[in-house]
Amino acid sequence: MSIATLETDILILGSGGAGLFAALHAHQTNPELHITIAVKGLLGKCGCTRMVQGGYNVALAEGDSVERHFMDTIEGGKWLSDQELAWTLVSKAVERIRELENELGCFFDRNPDGTVHQKAFAGQTFDRTVHKGDLTGIEIINRLAEQVWSRGINRLEEHRAIELIHSKDGKSLAGVLMLNMQTGQFTLVRAKAVLLATGGGPTMYKYHTPSGDKSCDGLAMALRAGLTLRDMEMVQFHPTGLLAGPGTRMTGTVIEEGLRGAGGYLLNGNQERFMGNYDPRNERATRDIVSRSINSEIRAGRATPNGGVYIQMSHLGPENVRKQFKGMVERCADSGFDLTNDLVEVVPTAHYMMGGLVFKKDCSTDLPGLFAAGEDTGGVHGANRLGGNGVANSTVYGGIAGEEMAHWVSSQALQECNMAEVLSSIKAHEAPLEKPAGDIEIIRDALAECMWDDVGISRTKESLLRARVKLDQLGQQLDQMGVGDIARQYSITWQDWMNLQNLILVSKSVTESAISRENSRGSHYSADFPEPGSMEDSYFTAINLHGQSLSIENRPVQFSLVKPGETILVET
Ligand SMILES: Cc1cc2nc3c(=O)[nH]c(=O)nc-3n(C[C@H](O)[C@H](O)[C@H](O)COP(=O)(O)OP(=O)(O)OC[C@H]3O[C@@H](n4cnc5c(N)ncnc54)[C@H](O)[C@@H]3O)c2cc1C
């Protein structure tokens, strides 16, 4: 079989904040390099960075400090973060926001005195979230995309990465097997360095926020390539997804955290404010606590007509709300709700995966030639990500990855690809085209229900074991079900089949990691093990795929900069 082959120095998978920053920094480091961005959608138009509303956490203002941002991140992550990674995040964020503003031309909101405006986000001891209204991601991605377009960086748009391909000797990564979604043909891209920046994204849950192009492809490919994922049980639920009723895709989309930061109230179905019963910080508690509290109200029978709770903003003044949260007011209005004057129904929605590929602070991984950045990686946020630390993570580490890859490739040659891996992956991905068409929507719905009910905000040993069995069944059902002999060009059904295959594998890794954790930390809550356990003996889960089975290990957290109960803040 002849397969189209391309060669490049650096191949970047994904064009979110991580992918685009990596391309720019690699180009800045060495403009002579041949750099290619391959992306499932269109560059600048896909991924979650574009969807960022609230903003970007960075310690800029007087009275704040990198140390304070670090301690908030570690405490928010319930002491499970890799501290070197967290420190790199908070310290480099200062440089990156200046770069975004002064080099790339992002226009962030300002105070009357000309300083950058920073708003409150939950779980932070200082108001440090930089933003452009509540549509910050569009500003960041538009400016980044303009720069990438103007620099002659190669683009493979509507190209889906389907397999990481090892070198012939198995010791390093030699390239990536891609599917051209426009033609349905496979292309093998050989590269000296590859960046995994496909952005995680828990779209296997009934209610979810990430963009539809995200189906955990990078995580699934990493598992199949023999790499270790960590913290996979840590799935963050955003407390306030819009509950617009059935039959609209607006349900699940985020009503941003700044609303609660600014003083918004949550009310249950009886219109009682309830957060004070769960946490002294009320609505400004961290996302895990607010999501669990809402879940408890719903399960106690105090839900709204559509099964959620209400957010109330009217007490802050309609004009003020309209001015501060223009995008949110419009989003609600699009679905027939008046955020400025009325109650709006919301429900927790799966938002972010703290877990991901094990990587180092220079973005290298255990597989030479493979680098990783952004939401595909694990360890930065521990058990819970602070709102505003996500886009900081992708842009900080994307930039680092670009520089590191540019240096790395200067001493590397292209490797021969293991063609047995290529052929076997093509065979596996073409298999559904050779089987009669079934209704894969049934499998998608069953997956969404299973993950929501049994591996959701509150878990039990029993629910997780039930999910284990269900996910095995769904995997087998999908293997047996085809999509029929359909045209390969722009085949949404075939793409959906591949999305589901990856989502089921990654859902299994979330479930197995959750089974392995015998305490409750951050976003993982088990009713059987409600206590957080000893902080000093904190461990993180590490999962691998061997053949068809997943193996899991609990590894101790290294407190390299600060120990539980201590702080690096100096009292003044
Ligand atoms: C609605 C919403 C609001 C958010 N608001 C905030 C906020 O206010 N503050 C904050 O800090 N964080 C926020 N986040 C989180 C933040 O968006 C992410 O943490 C971060 O932007 C992820 O960046 P990334 O580059 O890793 O991934 P993404 O930006 O998601 O980019 C992933 C890219 O990979 C591509 N891709 C996927 N699969 C493949 C494949 N198989 N082959 C090729 N390409 C592929 C996608 O098309 C996309 O281009 C929000 C997320 C959502 C969903």
XYZ file of C-alpha atoms and ligand atoms in Angstrom:
625
model
C 0.000 0.000 0.000
C 1.390 3.443 -0.854
C 0.705 6.188 1.649
C 1.223 9.886 1.043
C 4.169 11.044 3.138
C 5.196 14.505 4.266
C 8.353 15.546 6.077
C 8.774 18.421 8.496
C 11.120 19.427 11.297
C 8.385 20.135 13.839
C 4.836 18.849 13.710
C 2.349 20.530 16.043
C -0.951 18.754 16.680
C -3.653 21.286 17.527
C -4.050 25.038 17.096
C -5.286 26.195 20.508
C -3.254 28.401 22.813
C -0.640 25.667 23.222
C -0.253 24.803 19.532
C -0.153 28.370 18.216
C 2.270 29.587 20.874
C 4.510 26.614 20.173
C 4.575 27.442 16.461
C 5.444 31.096 17.100
C 8.178 30.364 19.614
C 9.713 27.620 17.486
C 9.762 30.022 14.541
C 11.238 32.826 16.664
C 13.935 30.490 17.974
C 14.919 29.326 14.490
C 13.133 30.886 11.489
C 14.808 28.377 9.146
C 12.849 25.437 10.536
C 10.074 23.746 8.605
C 7.131 23.894 11.024
C 3.736 22.334 10.375
C 0.528 22.760 12.374
C -1.969 19.945 11.812
C -5.432 20.502 13.145
C -8.765 18.735 13.158
C -10.649 21.978 12.443
C -9.620 25.286 10.862
C -6.725 27.226 12.340
C -8.012 29.973 14.595
C -11.557 28.647 14.548
C -11.497 25.540 16.722
C -10.515 24.290 20.154
C -11.288 25.611 23.625
C -8.827 28.478 23.901
C -11.092 30.408 21.554
C -13.957 29.743 23.964
C -12.191 31.214 27.011
C -14.514 33.719 28.579
C -13.389 34.640 32.070
C -9.720 35.236 31.540
C -6.095 34.637 32.358
C -4.551 34.352 35.840
C -1.337 36.195 36.389
C 0.224 38.047 39.311
C 0.660 41.632 38.061
C -0.911 44.000 40.542
C 0.678 45.610 43.555
C 0.028 43.455 46.581
C -0.098 40.269 44.567
C 2.902 38.024 43.899
C 3.979 34.975 41.955
C 4.365 33.219 45.313
C 0.749 33.966 46.207
C -0.434 32.712 42.817
C 1.648 29.578 43.391
C 0.181 28.917 46.839
C -3.366 29.411 45.529
C -2.622 26.927 42.736
C -1.151 24.319 45.098
C -3.893 24.659 47.692
C -6.592 24.701 45.022
C -5.026 21.505 43.597
C -5.232 19.895 47.062
C -1.473 19.316 47.147
C -1.424 16.895 44.224
C 0.257 19.236 41.728
C 3.779 18.677 40.515
C 5.214 21.764 42.188
C 7.911 22.401 39.585
C 5.234 22.489 36.905
C 2.987 24.771 38.958
C 5.867 27.131 39.680
C 6.772 27.327 35.987
C 3.126 28.137 35.231
C 2.802 31.041 37.637
C 6.243 32.547 37.047
C 6.172 32.333 33.241
C 2.601 33.631 33.079
C 3.933 37.116 33.896
C 6.202 37.039 30.841
C 3.513 35.507 28.635
C 0.833 38.084 29.390
C 3.284 40.893 28.519
C 4.047 39.100 25.293
C 0.355 38.704 24.515
C -0.239 42.372 25.128
C 2.885 44.088 23.893
C 4.133 41.802 21.112
C 0.960 40.192 19.826
C -1.344 43.157 20.402
C -4.040 41.659 22.642
C -6.278 44.394 23.962
C -7.216 43.575 27.556
C -9.606 45.596 29.729
C -8.005 48.389 31.764
C -8.601 50.359 34.933
C -9.105 54.137 34.761
C -5.441 54.591 35.774
C -4.294 52.588 32.743
C -3.263 49.420 34.562
C -4.641 46.094 33.325
C -7.955 45.264 34.975
C -7.908 42.011 36.952
C -11.086 40.471 38.221
C -12.027 38.015 40.935
C -12.174 34.305 40.192
C -13.060 31.575 42.654
C -10.385 29.987 44.832
C -8.007 32.945 44.574
C -6.780 35.119 47.425
C -6.232 38.059 45.062
C -8.145 39.419 42.066
C -5.718 38.413 39.286
C -7.749 37.397 36.237
C -6.849 39.462 33.159
C -9.625 39.585 30.581
C -11.197 41.203 27.577
C -14.799 41.556 28.684
C -16.004 37.976 28.921
C -14.728 36.976 25.484
C -11.023 36.778 26.278
C -10.231 33.688 24.200
C -11.344 35.213 20.913
C -8.934 38.094 21.453
C -6.040 35.762 22.269
C -6.632 33.299 19.439
C -7.259 35.973 16.794
C -3.998 37.749 17.584
C -2.063 34.463 17.696
C -3.573 33.190 14.445
C -2.704 36.442 12.616
C 0.913 36.001 13.635
C 1.017 32.361 12.554
C -0.614 33.172 9.208
C 1.905 35.924 8.549
C 4.955 33.762 9.191
C 4.691 31.110 6.527
C 4.089 28.277 8.988
C 2.649 25.287 7.112
C -0.915 24.256 7.823
C -2.687 20.947 7.500
C -6.244 21.965 8.314
C -9.031 19.426 8.710
C -6.342 16.838 9.277
C -6.920 14.512 12.168
C -4.010 12.884 14.003
C -4.899 9.247 14.535
C -1.713 7.519 15.717
C 1.694 8.356 17.118
C 4.233 6.297 15.171
C 7.436 5.041 16.755
C 10.784 4.799 15.019
C 11.809 1.433 13.593
C 13.946 0.686 16.653
C 11.034 1.694 18.941
C 13.179 4.096 20.938
C 11.703 7.401 19.794
C 8.811 9.001 17.982
C 9.249 9.139 14.201
C 5.998 10.686 13.022
C 2.224 10.792 13.138
C -0.376 9.057 11.009
C -2.944 11.637 9.934
C -6.292 11.393 8.229
C -7.133 14.113 5.734
C -10.765 14.641 6.707
C -11.538 16.399 3.418
C -10.475 13.485 1.213
C -10.587 10.570 3.645
C -7.012 9.633 2.710
C -4.231 8.810 5.159
C -0.986 10.793 5.280
C 2.115 9.865 7.208
C 3.912 12.931 8.535
C 7.506 12.287 9.496
C 8.917 14.799 11.984
C 11.951 15.253 14.195
C 9.758 16.600 16.983
C 6.007 16.372 17.550
C 3.929 18.447 19.975
C 0.804 16.896 21.437
C -1.531 19.860 21.959
C -4.949 18.446 21.128
C -6.427 19.802 24.338
C -8.015 16.924 26.300
C -11.676 17.840 26.807
C -14.228 15.739 28.732
C -16.870 15.517 25.995
C -17.882 12.011 27.134
C -20.246 13.547 29.745
C -23.920 14.330 29.141
C -23.398 18.009 29.914
C -20.053 19.386 28.760
C -18.492 22.691 27.725
C -15.581 21.919 25.351
C -15.747 22.358 21.616
C -17.071 19.483 19.512
C -13.691 18.867 17.835
C -12.310 17.602 21.125
C -12.644 13.894 21.805
C -9.574 13.179 23.927
C -7.683 12.094 20.801
C -4.280 13.085 22.132
C -4.787 11.199 25.402
C -5.995 8.097 23.577
C -3.068 8.203 21.163
C -0.638 8.628 24.050
C -2.114 5.603 25.829
C -1.919 3.485 22.671
C 1.711 4.591 22.224
C 2.544 3.159 25.668
C 2.800 6.466 27.540
C 1.674 7.185 31.091
C -1.260 9.468 31.941
C -1.654 10.869 35.443
C -4.540 12.243 37.567
C -7.152 10.972 35.121
C -9.836 10.743 37.809
C -9.651 14.521 38.137
C -12.380 15.839 35.858
C -13.501 19.367 36.600
C -17.161 20.261 36.465
C -17.910 23.903 35.904
C -20.709 24.666 38.368
C -22.790 26.778 36.038
C -23.578 25.417 32.609
C -26.647 26.950 31.001
C -29.697 24.718 31.362
C -31.694 25.736 28.350
C -33.902 22.658 28.239
C -33.783 19.678 25.882
C -33.373 20.058 22.149
C -30.804 22.853 22.199
C -27.052 22.589 22.037
C -26.820 25.685 24.245
C -27.444 23.419 27.244
C -24.136 22.823 28.996
C -22.407 25.953 27.675
C -20.650 27.974 30.358
C -22.158 30.803 32.327
C -18.855 32.140 33.471
C -17.342 32.102 36.917
C -16.856 35.886 37.025
C -20.606 36.142 37.705
C -20.175 34.416 41.033
C -16.923 36.327 41.588
C -18.824 39.599 41.104
C -21.444 38.640 43.695
C -23.994 36.491 41.843
C -26.171 34.182 43.982
C -27.061 30.542 43.482
C -30.594 29.595 44.513
C -32.153 26.155 44.642
C -35.536 25.218 43.162
C -37.220 26.694 46.277
C -35.395 29.959 45.487
C -33.288 29.691 48.661
C -29.623 30.720 48.636
C -27.789 27.551 49.696
C -24.006 27.845 49.268
C -23.540 29.087 52.841
C -24.704 25.653 54.039
C -21.698 24.080 52.340
C -18.792 26.560 52.438
C -18.087 29.852 54.219
C -16.900 31.377 50.929
C -20.452 30.968 49.601
C -20.597 31.233 45.791
C -16.866 32.016 45.656
C -15.808 28.565 46.834
C -13.741 26.515 44.354
C -15.465 24.826 41.409
C -15.406 21.338 42.935
C -17.200 22.484 46.066
C -19.792 24.568 44.236
C -20.497 21.730 41.747
C -20.891 19.189 44.544
C -23.133 21.514 46.522
C -25.396 22.040 43.505
C -25.419 18.282 42.922
C -26.474 17.735 46.562
C -29.343 20.226 46.230
C -30.514 18.501 43.052
C -30.267 15.028 44.600
C -32.136 16.256 47.695
C -35.092 17.132 45.448
C -34.565 20.899 45.536
C -34.028 21.268 41.800
C -35.485 23.743 39.296
C -38.059 22.554 36.725
C -35.336 21.472 34.278
C -33.292 19.725 36.958
C -30.691 22.344 37.966
C -30.470 25.446 40.194
C -30.806 29.183 39.492
C -28.195 31.899 39.153
C -29.383 35.355 40.182
C -27.626 38.567 39.117
C -30.450 41.114 39.288
C -29.502 42.310 42.803
C -26.250 43.701 41.319
C -28.155 46.088 39.070
C -29.267 45.263 35.533
C -27.143 47.978 33.868
C -24.062 46.928 35.787
C -24.577 43.262 34.824
C -25.149 44.193 31.169
C -21.954 46.250 31.137
C -19.751 43.754 32.955
C -21.029 40.576 31.323
C -22.131 41.565 27.841
C -21.327 38.178 26.302
C -23.128 36.236 29.040
C -26.183 38.478 28.864
C -26.317 37.915 25.085
C -25.792 34.164 25.430
C -28.701 33.910 27.848
C -30.851 36.173 25.658
C -30.154 33.888 22.657
C -31.835 31.102 24.620
C -34.711 33.319 25.786
C -33.411 34.217 29.276
C -32.830 37.629 30.825
C -29.711 37.399 32.997
C -29.995 41.029 34.085
C -33.475 40.766 35.634
C -34.544 37.126 35.909
C -33.336 33.870 37.366
C -31.469 31.646 34.877
C -31.318 27.871 35.271
C -27.839 26.334 35.455
C -26.374 22.874 36.030
C -22.779 21.636 36.566
C -21.130 20.723 33.280
C -17.956 18.738 32.523
C -15.354 21.325 31.690
C -11.717 20.414 31.993
C -9.419 17.454 32.574
C -6.697 18.090 35.114
C -5.265 14.712 34.146
C -3.113 14.091 31.106
C 0.214 12.981 29.759
C 3.121 12.914 32.207
C 5.539 15.601 31.042
C 8.471 17.665 32.328
C 8.738 21.413 32.716
C 10.621 21.620 29.400
C 7.585 19.891 27.823
C 9.514 16.720 26.958
C 7.912 13.337 27.646
C 9.134 9.805 28.239
C 9.163 9.230 24.460
C 12.092 11.104 22.854
C 10.810 13.372 20.074
C 7.365 13.746 21.663
C 6.602 16.982 23.503
C 3.322 17.967 25.158
C 1.622 21.164 26.319
C -1.773 22.484 27.379
C -4.801 20.484 28.408
C -3.300 17.228 27.076
C -0.824 17.284 29.963
C -1.214 16.305 33.612
C 0.393 17.461 36.847
C 0.167 21.252 36.662
C -3.167 21.644 38.443
C -3.298 18.584 40.695
C -6.829 17.776 41.838
C -8.485 20.998 40.747
C -7.734 23.758 38.263
C -8.325 27.336 39.301
C -10.450 29.198 36.794
C -8.051 31.346 34.758
C -5.133 28.904 35.105
C -6.172 26.932 31.988
C -5.296 29.412 29.288
C -2.236 30.456 31.277
C -1.193 26.791 31.208
C -1.647 26.325 27.475
C 0.105 29.566 26.483
C 2.962 29.272 28.996
C 3.781 25.678 28.132
C 3.049 26.075 24.411
C 5.738 28.758 24.249
C 8.221 26.650 26.205
C 7.541 23.650 23.963
C 8.190 25.722 20.823
C 11.591 26.842 22.088
C 12.585 23.414 23.352
C 11.552 21.660 20.145
C 13.488 24.188 18.044
C 16.638 23.405 20.039
C 15.989 19.648 20.059
C 15.592 19.269 16.277
C 18.928 20.957 15.566
C 20.692 17.763 16.672
C 18.168 15.239 15.285
C 17.600 13.478 11.980
C 14.295 12.179 10.668
C 13.771 8.594 11.822
C 12.400 5.677 9.798
C 8.805 4.991 10.830
C 7.673 1.618 12.109
C 5.503 0.732 9.103
C 3.865 -2.201 10.879
C 2.327 0.323 13.288
C 1.194 2.497 10.390
C -0.486 -0.385 8.551
C -2.100 -1.783 11.651
C -3.568 1.614 12.556
C -4.924 2.145 9.029
C -6.530 -1.290 9.181
C -8.135 -0.564 12.544
C -9.447 2.821 11.419
C -10.802 1.453 8.130
C -12.523 -1.484 9.866
C -15.847 0.348 10.509
C -16.110 1.130 6.777
C -16.159 -2.600 6.081
C -18.975 -3.450 8.481
C -22.688 -2.788 8.015
C -23.833 0.543 9.413
C -25.213 0.575 12.954
C -26.570 3.458 15.028
C -23.537 4.785 16.851
C -25.651 7.552 18.398
C -27.032 4.918 20.772
C -23.508 4.194 21.975
C -22.727 7.907 22.333
C -25.864 8.484 24.435
C -25.163 5.436 26.599
C -21.593 6.639 27.170
C -22.815 10.127 28.142
C -25.355 8.700 30.625
C -22.887 6.210 32.096
C -20.189 8.822 32.699
C -22.660 11.384 34.050
C -24.446 9.013 36.414
C -21.618 6.762 37.545
C -18.299 8.612 37.040
C -19.621 12.142 37.588
C -19.483 14.735 40.339
C -20.064 12.254 43.150
C -18.851 8.678 42.777
C -19.113 5.454 44.764
C -17.217 2.194 44.472
C -20.430 0.583 43.275
C -21.100 3.201 40.596
C -17.528 3.005 39.338
C -17.611 -0.786 39.098
C -20.909 -0.521 37.231
C -19.265 1.939 34.828
C -16.317 -0.408 34.310
C -18.656 -3.137 33.074
C -20.709 -0.721 30.949
C -17.662 0.815 29.293
C -16.353 -2.633 28.357
C -19.719 -3.452 26.791
C -19.808 -0.158 24.894
C -16.278 -0.719 23.607
C -17.204 -4.158 22.327
C -20.433 -2.854 20.789
C -18.528 -0.141 18.945
C -15.942 -2.626 17.664
C -18.704 -4.745 16.192
C -20.657 -1.831 14.786
C -19.659 -0.323 11.465
C -20.562 2.856 9.642
C -21.094 1.102 6.302
C -19.406 1.582 2.954
C -19.899 5.360 2.925
C -17.945 8.060 1.106
C -14.821 8.887 3.073
C -14.791 12.575 2.146
C -16.009 14.772 5.012
C -17.605 11.733 6.607
C -18.969 12.931 9.917
C -20.225 9.461 10.839
C -16.802 7.900 10.353
C -15.190 10.716 12.351
C -17.767 10.200 15.089
C -16.897 6.518 15.220
C -13.231 7.435 15.797
C -14.207 10.072 18.375
C -16.198 7.494 20.288
C -13.409 4.953 20.178
C -11.050 7.471 21.810
C -13.658 8.704 24.278
C -14.417 5.172 25.483
C -10.731 4.391 26.017
C -10.155 7.612 27.935
C -13.396 7.135 29.916
C -12.020 3.764 31.007
C -8.853 5.458 32.203
C -10.913 8.018 34.181
C -12.937 5.200 35.745
C -9.949 3.012 36.628
C -8.094 5.976 38.153
C -11.198 6.858 40.189
C -11.438 3.274 41.435
C -7.797 3.420 42.479
C -8.149 6.611 44.553
C -9.349 5.733 48.036
C -9.935 9.273 49.287
C -11.637 12.448 48.089
C -9.517 15.267 46.739
C -10.526 18.292 44.725
C -12.710 17.273 41.819
C -12.730 13.573 42.763
C -15.347 12.900 45.400
C -16.151 9.372 46.545
C -19.051 8.901 48.953
C -17.267 5.726 50.179
C -14.046 7.603 50.961
C -15.184 11.174 51.727
C -12.031 12.232 53.616
C -9.015 13.742 51.842
C -6.541 11.406 53.547
C -3.139 12.398 54.873
C -1.712 15.348 52.926
C 1.852 14.220 53.720
C 1.135 10.852 52.100
C -0.479 12.362 48.999
C -0.282 10.235 45.876
C -1.276 10.644 42.272
C -2.584 7.965 39.940
C -0.548 6.903 36.903
C -2.179 4.761 34.220
C -0.870 2.790 31.243
C -2.356 0.660 28.498
C -0.918 -2.808 27.856
C -2.636 -4.535 24.949
C -6.303 -4.190 25.830
C -5.911 -3.698 29.572
C -5.129 -0.692 31.704
C -2.735 -0.890 34.618
C -2.632 1.649 37.404
C -0.172 2.698 40.045
C -0.424 5.214 42.907
C 2.777 7.276 43.027
C 3.870 9.586 45.883
C 3.728 13.353 45.310
C 7.134 15.043 45.715
C 6.763 18.259 47.723
C 9.789 19.835 46.080
C 9.058 23.477 46.981
C 6.611 23.474 49.886
C 5.195 20.855 52.230
C 1.537 20.569 53.277
C 0.766 22.992 56.087
C 3.634 25.292 55.094
C 3.731 28.324 52.825
C 6.323 30.136 50.748
C 4.621 33.469 51.447
C 6.616 35.812 53.630
C 4.520 37.681 56.193
C 5.117 41.452 56.092
C -16.299 27.288 27.406
C -14.927 27.313 27.991
C -14.525 28.417 28.720
C -13.254 28.448 29.273
N -12.879 29.560 29.978
C -11.654 29.605 30.511
C -11.214 30.777 31.215
O -11.944 31.738 31.357
N -9.958 30.784 31.700
C -9.101 29.728 31.556
O -7.977 29.798 32.031
N -9.491 28.608 30.896
C -10.734 28.531 30.368
N -11.113 27.402 29.698
C -10.142 26.308 29.531
C -9.171 26.644 28.397
O -9.908 26.893 27.238
C -8.234 25.496 28.134
O -7.616 25.165 29.308
C -7.102 25.829 27.173
O -7.445 26.855 26.314
C -6.707 24.610 26.390
O -5.763 24.972 25.390
P -5.123 23.853 24.464
O -4.273 24.568 23.474
O -4.511 22.804 25.295
O -6.390 23.176 23.736
P -7.469 23.781 22.724
O -7.489 25.257 22.738
O -8.738 23.089 22.977
O -6.923 23.328 21.311
C -6.902 21.968 20.929
C -6.657 21.901 19.442
O -6.403 20.548 19.061
C -7.167 20.224 17.909
N -7.353 18.775 17.869
C -8.095 17.992 18.678
N -7.974 16.691 18.320
C -7.125 16.668 17.263
C -6.602 15.641 16.448
N -6.907 14.361 16.630
N -5.769 15.978 15.429
C -5.433 17.283 15.192
N -5.904 18.304 15.938
C -6.725 17.993 16.970
C -8.430 21.033 18.075
O -9.110 21.172 16.867
C -7.846 22.343 18.595
O -7.341 23.110 17.523
C -12.375 27.355 29.125
C -12.796 26.237 28.402
C -14.056 26.211 27.841
C -14.478 25.000 27.094
